[in-house]
Coordinates of C-alpha atoms (C1' of nucleotides) in Angstrom, one line a residue:
Chain Z
M1 CA 0.3 -2.8 -5.4
P2 CA 1.7 -2.3 -2.1
E3 CA 0.9 -3.8 1.2
L4 CA 3.5 -5.9 2.9
P5 CA 3.0 -9.2 0.9
E6 CA 3.1 -7.4 -2.5
V7 CA 6.2 -5.5 -1.5
E8 CA 7.9 -8.7 -0.3
T9 CA 6.9 -10.4 -3.6
V10 CA 8.4 -7.5 -5.6
R11 CA 11.6 -7.7 -3.5
R12 CA 12.0 -11.4 -4.3
G13 CA 11.4 -10.7 -7.9
L14 CA 13.9 -7.8 -8.1
Q15 CA 16.6 -9.5 -6.0
P16 CA 18.2 -11.7 -8.8
A17 CA 18.3 -8.7 -11.2
M18 CA 19.7 -6.2 -8.7
E19 CA 21.6 -7.8 -5.8
G20 CA 25.3 -7.9 -6.3
R21 CA 25.2 -5.9 -9.5
R22 CA 26.4 -2.4 -10.2
I23 CA 24.2 0.3 -11.6
T24 CA 25.7 1.2 -15.0
Q25 CA 23.2 3.9 -16.0
M26 CA 20.3 5.8 -14.6
R27 CA 17.4 7.3 -16.5
V28 CA 15.1 9.6 -14.5
N29 CA 12.2 10.9 -16.6
R30 CA 10.9 13.6 -14.3
P31 CA 12.0 15.7 -11.3
D32 CA 9.7 14.1 -8.8
L33 CA 7.3 11.3 -7.9
R34 CA 5.3 12.1 -4.8
F35 CA 8.3 14.0 -3.6
P36 CA 11.2 15.5 -5.5
F37 CA 14.1 13.1 -6.1
P38 CA 17.1 13.9 -3.9
A39 CA 19.8 16.2 -5.3
R40 CA 22.0 14.5 -7.9
F41 CA 19.9 11.4 -7.7
A42 CA 21.1 9.7 -10.9
A43 CA 24.7 10.6 -10.3
R44 CA 24.7 9.2 -6.8
L45 CA 23.4 5.9 -8.0
T46 CA 25.4 5.5 -11.2
G47 CA 28.4 3.2 -10.5
A48 CA 27.0 2.0 -7.2
R49 CA 26.8 -1.7 -6.5
I50 CA 23.7 -3.0 -4.8
D51 CA 24.9 -5.1 -2.0
S52 CA 21.5 -6.2 -0.8
L53 CA 17.8 -5.6 -1.4
E54 CA 15.7 -5.7 1.7
R55 CA 12.3 -4.8 2.9
R56 CA 11.1 -2.8 5.9
A57 CA 7.3 -2.6 6.2
K58 CA 6.2 -1.4 2.8
Y59 CA 9.6 0.0 1.8
L60 CA 12.2 -1.6 -0.4
V61 CA 15.8 -0.8 0.8
A62 CA 18.8 -1.3 -1.5
R63 CA 22.0 -1.1 0.4
L64 CA 24.7 0.5 -1.8
S65 CA 28.4 0.3 -2.0
T66 CA 28.5 4.1 -1.7
G67 CA 27.5 4.2 1.9
E68 CA 24.0 5.2 1.1
A69 CA 20.7 3.2 0.9
L70 CA 18.1 3.7 -1.9
I71 CA 14.7 3.7 -0.3
M72 CA 11.7 3.0 -2.5
H73 CA 8.0 3.2 -1.6
L74 CA 5.5 2.1 -4.2
G75 CA 2.5 4.2 -3.2
M76 CA -0.7 2.8 -4.7
T77 CA 0.4 2.0 -8.2
G78 CA 4.1 1.6 -8.2
R79 CA 5.4 -1.5 -10.0
F80 CA 8.5 -2.8 -11.7
L81 CA 9.3 -4.2 -15.1
I82 CA 12.2 -6.5 -14.9
E83 CA 14.2 -7.4 -18.0
T84 CA 17.3 -9.6 -17.8
P85 CA 18.9 -11.8 -20.4
E86 CA 18.0 -14.9 -18.3
A87 CA 14.3 -14.1 -18.1
L88 CA 12.1 -11.4 -19.5
V89 CA 9.7 -11.6 -16.6
A90 CA 10.4 -12.3 -13.0
P91 CA 8.0 -13.1 -10.1
G92 CA 6.6 -9.9 -8.7
A93 CA 7.1 -7.9 -11.8
F94 CA 4.6 -6.9 -14.4
H95 CA 4.8 -7.9 -18.0
R96 CA 4.4 -5.7 -21.0
E97 CA 4.5 -6.5 -24.7
P98 CA 7.5 -5.0 -26.4
G99 CA 6.7 -1.6 -27.7
A100 CA 3.6 -1.1 -25.5
G101 CA 3.0 2.3 -23.9
A102 CA 5.6 3.4 -21.4
I103 CA 4.3 6.9 -20.4
H104 CA 4.4 6.1 -16.7
D105 CA 7.9 4.7 -16.7
H106 CA 9.6 7.2 -14.4
V107 CA 13.0 5.6 -13.5
I108 CA 15.0 3.1 -15.4
F109 CA 18.0 1.3 -13.8
S110 CA 20.5 -0.3 -16.2
L111 CA 22.5 -2.9 -14.4
E112 CA 25.6 -5.0 -15.0
G113 CA 24.9 -8.1 -17.0
D114 CA 22.4 -6.4 -19.3
A115 CA 19.7 -6.3 -16.8
R116 CA 17.2 -3.5 -16.8
V117 CA 14.7 -2.5 -14.1
T118 CA 11.9 0.0 -14.8
Y119 CA 9.8 1.7 -12.2
N120 CA 6.4 2.5 -13.5
D121 CA 3.8 4.4 -11.3
V122 CA 0.6 5.8 -12.8
R123 CA -0.5 7.9 -9.8
R124 CA 3.0 8.8 -8.7
F125 CA 2.2 8.3 -5.0
G126 CA 5.4 6.3 -4.7
Y127 CA 8.8 7.9 -4.0
M128 CA 12.5 7.2 -3.8
D129 CA 15.1 8.7 -1.5
L130 CA 18.8 8.2 -0.7
V131 CA 19.8 8.1 2.9
P132 CA 23.1 7.3 4.7
L133 CA 23.5 3.7 5.6
D134 CA 24.7 4.4 9.1
G135 CA 21.7 5.4 11.1
L136 CA 19.3 4.0 8.5
A137 CA 16.7 3.2 11.3
E138 CA 16.8 6.8 12.3
C139 CA 16.1 8.3 8.9
R140 CA 12.9 10.2 8.5
H141 CA 11.2 7.3 6.7
F142 CA 11.9 4.7 9.3
K143 CA 12.0 6.7 12.5
G144 CA 8.6 6.2 14.1
L145 CA 7.7 3.2 12.1
G146 CA 5.9 0.5 14.1
L147 CA 6.8 -3.1 14.5
E148 CA 7.3 -5.5 11.7
P149 CA 4.2 -7.8 11.7
L150 CA 6.1 -10.8 10.5
G151 CA 9.0 -10.3 12.9
N152 CA 9.1 -11.9 16.3
T153 CA 7.8 -8.9 18.2
L154 CA 4.1 -9.2 17.2
S155 CA 2.0 -10.8 19.9
G156 CA -1.3 -10.3 21.6
A157 CA 0.5 -8.7 24.6
M158 CA 2.3 -6.3 22.3
I159 CA -0.9 -5.3 20.3
A160 CA -2.8 -4.8 23.6
K161 CA 0.0 -2.5 24.9
L162 CA 0.0 -0.5 21.6
F163 CA -3.8 -0.2 21.4
A164 CA -4.6 0.2 25.1
G165 CA -6.5 3.4 25.8
K166 CA -7.1 4.2 22.1
F167 CA -10.6 5.2 21.1
A168 CA -9.9 5.2 17.4
P169 CA -11.6 2.2 15.6
L170 CA -9.6 -1.0 15.3
K171 CA -9.5 -0.5 11.5
A172 CA -7.7 2.9 11.9
A173 CA -5.3 1.6 14.5
L174 CA -4.3 -1.3 12.3
L175 CA -3.7 1.0 9.4
D176 CA -1.5 3.3 11.5
Q177 CA 2.0 2.6 10.4
R178 CA 3.4 4.0 13.6
L179 CA 2.0 1.1 15.6
I180 CA 2.3 -1.9 13.2
A181 CA 4.0 -1.2 9.9
G182 CA 3.0 -3.0 6.7
L183 CA -0.7 -3.6 6.9
G184 CA -3.0 -1.9 4.4
N185 CA -6.7 -1.8 3.6
I186 CA -7.0 -5.3 2.3
Y187 CA -5.1 -7.2 5.0
V188 CA -6.6 -5.2 7.8
C189 CA -10.1 -6.2 6.6
E190 CA -9.0 -9.8 6.2
A191 CA -7.3 -10.0 9.6
L192 CA -10.3 -8.4 11.5
F193 CA -12.7 -10.9 9.8
R194 CA -10.5 -13.8 10.8
A195 CA -10.3 -12.6 14.3
R196 CA -14.1 -12.0 14.4
L197 CA -13.6 -8.4 15.5
H198 CA -15.7 -5.5 14.4
P199 CA -13.8 -2.9 12.5
E200 CA -15.6 0.0 14.3
A201 CA -14.8 -1.4 17.8
P202 CA -12.4 0.9 19.8
A203 CA -8.8 -0.2 19.4
G204 CA -8.5 -0.2 23.2
S205 CA -11.2 -2.7 23.6
I206 CA -8.8 -5.6 23.0
A207 CA -7.0 -4.7 26.2
T208 CA -8.0 -4.4 29.8
K209 CA -7.8 -1.1 31.6
T210 CA -4.3 -1.9 32.7
G211 CA -3.2 -2.8 29.1
R212 CA -3.3 -6.5 29.5
P213 CA -4.4 -8.6 26.4
R214 CA -7.8 -10.0 26.2
A215 CA -8.4 -13.1 24.2
S216 CA -9.3 -10.9 21.2
A217 CA -5.8 -9.4 21.2
H218 CA -4.2 -12.9 20.9
R219 CA -6.6 -13.8 18.1
L220 CA -5.8 -10.6 16.3
A221 CA -2.0 -11.1 16.5
E222 CA -2.5 -14.6 15.2
T223 CA -4.7 -13.6 12.3
I224 CA -2.4 -10.8 11.2
R225 CA 0.5 -13.2 11.1
D226 CA -1.6 -15.9 9.3
V227 CA -3.0 -13.7 6.6
L228 CA 0.3 -12.0 5.8
T229 CA 2.1 -15.3 5.8
E230 CA -0.4 -16.9 3.4
A231 CA -0.4 -13.9 1.2
V232 CA 3.4 -13.8 0.9
A233 CA 3.3 -17.5 0.0
A234 CA 0.7 -16.8 -2.7
G235 CA 2.9 -14.0 -4.1
G236 CA 0.6 -11.2 -2.9
S237 CA -2.7 -10.1 -4.4
T238 CA -3.2 -8.9 -8.0
L239 CA -6.0 -6.3 -8.2
R240 CA -7.8 -4.6 -11.1
D241 CA -4.8 -2.4 -12.0
F242 CA -3.0 -5.6 -12.8
A243 CA -5.6 -7.4 -14.8
H244 CA -3.3 -7.2 -17.8
T245 CA -0.3 -8.8 -16.0
D246 CA 0.8 -12.2 -17.0
G247 CA -0.2 -13.6 -13.6
T248 CA 3.2 -13.9 -12.0
L249 CA 2.2 -11.3 -9.5
G250 CA 0.2 -13.4 -7.1
Y251 CA -3.1 -15.0 -6.5
F252 CA -4.1 -14.2 -3.0
Q253 CA -7.0 -12.2 -4.2
H254 CA -8.8 -15.5 -4.7
A255 CA -8.5 -16.1 -1.0
F256 CA -10.2 -12.9 0.1
R257 CA -12.9 -13.6 2.6
V258 CA -14.4 -10.1 2.9
Y259 CA -12.3 -7.6 0.8
D260 CA -14.2 -6.5 -2.3
R261 CA -17.0 -9.0 -1.6
E262 CA -19.8 -6.6 -0.7
G263 CA -23.2 -8.3 -0.9
K264 CA -21.7 -11.8 -1.1
P265 CA -22.5 -14.4 1.6
C266 CA -20.2 -14.7 4.6
V267 CA -17.8 -17.6 4.1
T268 CA -18.2 -18.8 7.8
S269 CA -20.2 -22.0 7.7
G270 CA -23.6 -21.6 9.2
C271 CA -23.2 -17.8 9.6
G272 CA -25.7 -16.7 6.9
G273 CA -24.4 -13.1 7.1
T274 CA -23.8 -10.8 4.2
V275 CA -20.5 -9.0 3.6
T276 CA -21.1 -5.3 4.1
R277 CA -19.2 -2.3 3.0
I278 CA -18.8 0.8 5.1
V279 CA -16.5 3.8 4.9
Q280 CA -14.1 4.5 7.6
S281 CA -11.8 7.5 7.4
G282 CA -12.6 7.7 3.7
R283 CA -11.7 4.1 2.9
S284 CA -13.8 1.1 2.2
T285 CA -14.1 -1.5 5.0
F286 CA -15.6 -4.9 4.3
Y287 CA -16.8 -7.1 7.1
C288 CA -19.5 -9.5 8.2
P289 CA -21.9 -7.8 10.7
L290 CA -22.9 -11.2 12.1
C291 CA -19.5 -12.8 12.7
Q292 CA -17.6 -9.7 13.7
K293 CA -18.4 -8.5 17.2
R294 CA -17.5 -5.3 19.0
Chain R
dC1 C1' -2.2 15.2 22.1
dG2 C1' -5.6 12.0 19.6
dG3 C1' -8.4 11.6 16.0
dT4 C1' -10.5 12.9 11.4
dG5 C1' -10.6 14.4 6.6
dC6 C1' -8.6 15.9 2.6
dA7 C1' -5.0 16.4 -0.8
dC8 C1' -1.9 14.4 -3.9
dC9 C1' -2.6 12.0 -9.3
dT10 C1' -4.4 9.1 -13.1
dG11 C1' -7.3 5.6 -14.8
dT12 C1' -11.5 2.9 -14.9
dA13 C1' -16.2 1.6 -14.0
dT14 C1' -20.8 3.1 -13.4
dG15 C1' -25.0 5.7 -14.1
dC16 C1' -27.7 9.3 -16.4
Chain T
dT1 C1' -21.8 8.8 -27.3
dG2 C1' -20.8 12.2 -23.8
dC3 C1' -20.3 13.7 -19.3
dA4 C1' -20.3 13.5 -14.2
dT5 C1' -19.3 11.0 -10.3
dA6 C1' -17.3 7.5 -7.4
dC7 C1' -13.6 4.7 -6.4
dA8 C1' -8.8 2.5 -6.3
dG9 C1' -3.5 -1.4 -2.7
dG10 C1' -1.0 4.9 0.7
dT11 C1' 0.3 8.6 3.6
dG12 C1' 1.6 13.5 4.9
dC13 C1' -0.5 17.4 6.8
dA14 C1' -4.0 20.8 8.2
dC15 C1' -7.4 21.1 11.3
dC16 C1' -10.8 20.3 15.6

DNA sequence: CGGTGCACCTGTATGC
DNA sequence: TGCATACAGGTGCACC
């Protein structure tokens, strides 16, 4: 469930259960997720207080009282079950009937105040790591990460500078976390549609030869910001994997204009186009061939 | 170096 | 019903 809006939604859901609380017990049910857990993972977390829970791009970052940070990436199917005495379900978490299957529960945090947070990940593309707090930005996960699209650095001028001279398609450039960090397949499709830009156009085409922004670069910066802001406000998107959630996870999927709408009419009034699906670098791209120009 | 394609893993939907 | 195939929100790495 994990583009920026979904991760931010999860962060907000986990915050009350985790922030300011000490980890009293860790259960780690396997030696690895996508990567092996770091050495003595459970021991290094047990007894630590979580001073804050933050987000960087698609990562969750728990700052710990031990001088380390717990970094969590949700991959494709990572999600959290949150159980606290105050509420059995929190925004951004999934819900499960008591006693229901737990075969993909990989990590369980027990926290002060009888709170419990369970990390569940069917495909295990997610991972967790512990890194020193000092020099967090230089750790191997964050070094080389591009700009935060909801920060104050995203602008038409900045995107033009990043994309200038690139022949990779816009779709690929927007998915490249080294340039802009946090977009994924859904929100790239949606932002390109809103900016009326063709996903196969060369990334460099939004800039002049000298790297100055064209009008399309400004449009793109604005639509990225807009779609992410709206999605965060909606609590992210809930896709097929989460059909059995209780609905607290978000409803932005109802606002998709192109994603997963192959064969449906373009929503632009008077356009008359049909949403089309193509495959770019092995992943589905949805777009309107009439609205979106190269 | 820039760009592309596949591998990683499990579950579900679809078609024969 | 059974079985084969395609596809799914991500990304690290091998390869041209």
